[in-house]
Amino acid sequence: MRIDVLTLFPEMFEGPLSESIIKQAREKGLLKIALTNIRDFAKDRHRTADDCQYGGGSGMVMKPEPIFEALENVLAPPSADTVAGGPTPEPIEAGTTSEAVVVLLSARGRLLDHALAAELSREPRLVLVCGRYKGVDERVASLATHEVSIGDYVLTGGELAAMVLIDAVVRFVPGVLGDIESAETDSFFEGILGPPSYTRPEEYRGMSVPDVLVSGHHEMIRRWRRKEALKATRERRPELLERVRLSDEDEELLAEIDVEENTI
Ligand code: SAH
């Protein structure tokens, strides 16, 4: 998978994308990340990438031209690693960004969740556009195939949101996670929260690991984990339970939880 990021602050990406699992994915060739500084496509002497808002009001808005041109540059065939100063790419028309999935990070976008991360992970190529200040000129949205928000709060820029998206998406790319980190036992994989995890020591500051986990009884452990996952989901995120298809065993486990909690 190749991910291009268009940003005014490419250096912000250095740390998070150069450690641990993402670093290994890049080294294994499963992931290629190319950063483009939008400012390189600002034409004037001061390399201006933002301007005042039409209609007045505080806050600067990112100008459309440098973003359109940066995007044209990364999408230009043969895209390879062309940067500012390379061959002049064809202008792209609004709404026709060829095959590439272009994601505009925006507080006004669709909320990022497990399903969207999994969907995006199946794309061979993503281009992420990071806003700053008051946001990007709305005409940039016409180039995007997706507008994505990472939560109902406002960040100072799209960079951290882009890194969150990259991290969540890359976990789904085959080969990125080893068996040990397997996504299949994590929260949301089956639409509910995951169970709690423990490691050594078995007893710490008076708190013990649940007996079943040290019993060596695989079937009991599987059942216990499922039950704890259902219990946590019902307590913390009851709305998730309403959206999943529960098996007969799940219903049984929920009934057991009811009895234990004395709620019936
Ligand atoms: N005026 C905008 C906020 C701009 S914040 C509004 O009212 O929605 C500046 C930039 O930060 C945005 O362009 C976007 O790229 C990024 N950003 C802010 N909050 C975000 C969020 N929750 N998810 C994704 N990106 C976000």
PDB file of C-alpha atoms and ligand atoms in Angstrom, residues 104-108 129-136 148-159 161, ligand 1:
ATOM      1  CA  LEU A 104      -9.468  15.024   3.438  1.00  0.00           C
ATOM      2  CA  LEU A 105      -9.022  15.025   7.213  1.00  0.00           C
ATOM      3  CA  SER A 106     -11.798  17.191   8.579  1.00  0.00           C
ATOM      4  CA  ALA A 107     -13.784  17.606  11.782  1.00  0.00           C
ATOM      5  CA  ARG A 108     -16.827  17.725   9.466  1.00  0.00           C
ATOM      6  CA  VAL A 129      -4.789  15.907   2.846  1.00  0.00           C
ATOM      7  CA  CYS A 130      -4.124  17.686   6.147  1.00  0.00           C
ATOM      8  CA  GLY A 131      -5.710  21.030   6.897  1.00  0.00           C
ATOM      9  CA  ARG A 132      -4.489  23.683   9.319  1.00  0.00           C
ATOM     10  CA  TYR A 133      -5.774  26.962  10.759  1.00  0.00           C
ATOM     11  CA  LYS A 134      -9.466  27.487  10.001  1.00  0.00           C
ATOM     12  CA  GLY A 135      -9.335  24.599   7.546  1.00  0.00           C
ATOM     13  CA  VAL A 136      -8.939  24.271   3.777  1.00  0.00           C
ATOM     14  CA  VAL A 148     -12.821  11.730   7.563  1.00  0.00           C
ATOM     15  CA  SER A 149     -12.903  12.884  11.180  1.00  0.00           C
ATOM     16  CA  ILE A 150     -11.176  11.029  14.002  1.00  0.00           C
ATOM     17  CA  GLY A 151     -13.602  12.221  16.662  1.00  0.00           C
ATOM     18  CA  ASP A 152     -16.004  14.907  17.766  1.00  0.00           C
ATOM     19  CA  TYR A 153     -13.431  17.490  18.770  1.00  0.00           C
ATOM     20  CA  VAL A 154     -11.312  19.962  16.845  1.00  0.00           C
ATOM     21  CA  LEU A 155      -7.569  19.495  16.416  1.00  0.00           C
ATOM     22  CA  THR A 156      -5.140  22.228  15.448  1.00  0.00           C
ATOM     23  CA  GLY A 157      -4.354  20.360  12.246  1.00  0.00           C
ATOM     24  CA  GLY A 158      -5.020  17.244  10.209  1.00  0.00           C
ATOM     25  CA  GLU A 159      -1.543  15.750  10.784  1.00  0.00           C
ATOM     26  CA  ALA A 161      -5.593  12.723  12.502  1.00  0.00           C
TER      27      ALA A 161
HETATM   28  N1  SAH B   1     -13.007  25.196  10.948  1.00  0.00           N
HETATM   29  C1  SAH B   1     -12.982  23.752  11.030  1.00  0.00           C
HETATM   30  C2  SAH B   1     -11.865  23.250  11.952  1.00  0.00           C
HETATM   31  C3  SAH B   1     -10.503  23.471  11.402  1.00  0.00           C
HETATM   32  S1  SAH B   1      -9.253  22.735  12.357  1.00  0.00           S
HETATM   33  C4  SAH B   1     -14.326  23.232  11.524  1.00  0.00           C
HETATM   34  O1  SAH B   1     -15.075  23.991  12.108  1.00  0.00           O
HETATM   35  O2  SAH B   1     -14.649  22.061  11.294  1.00  0.00           O
HETATM   36  C5  SAH B   1      -7.925  22.657  11.219  1.00  0.00           C
HETATM   37  C6  SAH B   1      -7.692  21.340  10.504  1.00  0.00           C
HETATM   38  O3  SAH B   1      -7.473  20.320  11.462  1.00  0.00           O
HETATM   39  C7  SAH B   1      -8.837  20.842   9.648  1.00  0.00           C
HETATM   40  O4  SAH B   1      -8.780  21.388   8.364  1.00  0.00           O
HETATM   41  C8  SAH B   1      -8.606  19.350   9.629  1.00  0.00           C
HETATM   42  O5  SAH B   1      -7.694  18.968   8.611  1.00  0.00           O
HETATM   43  C9  SAH B   1      -7.958  19.086  10.979  1.00  0.00           C
HETATM   44  N2  SAH B   1      -8.897  18.553  11.977  1.00  0.00           N
HETATM   45  C10 SAH B   1      -9.404  19.216  13.045  1.00  0.00           C
HETATM   46  N3  SAH B   1     -10.204  18.427  13.772  1.00  0.00           N
HETATM   47  C11 SAH B   1     -10.211  17.221  13.157  1.00  0.00           C
HETATM   48  C12 SAH B   1     -10.850  15.976  13.437  1.00  0.00           C
HETATM   49  N4  SAH B   1     -11.657  15.817  14.476  1.00  0.00           N
HETATM   50  N5  SAH B   1     -10.618  14.951  12.586  1.00  0.00           N
HETATM   51  C13 SAH B   1      -9.812  15.094  11.521  1.00  0.00           C
HETATM   52  N6  SAH B   1      -9.177  16.245  11.219  1.00  0.00           N
HETATM   53  C14 SAH B   1      -9.370  17.291  12.016  1.00  0.00           C
END
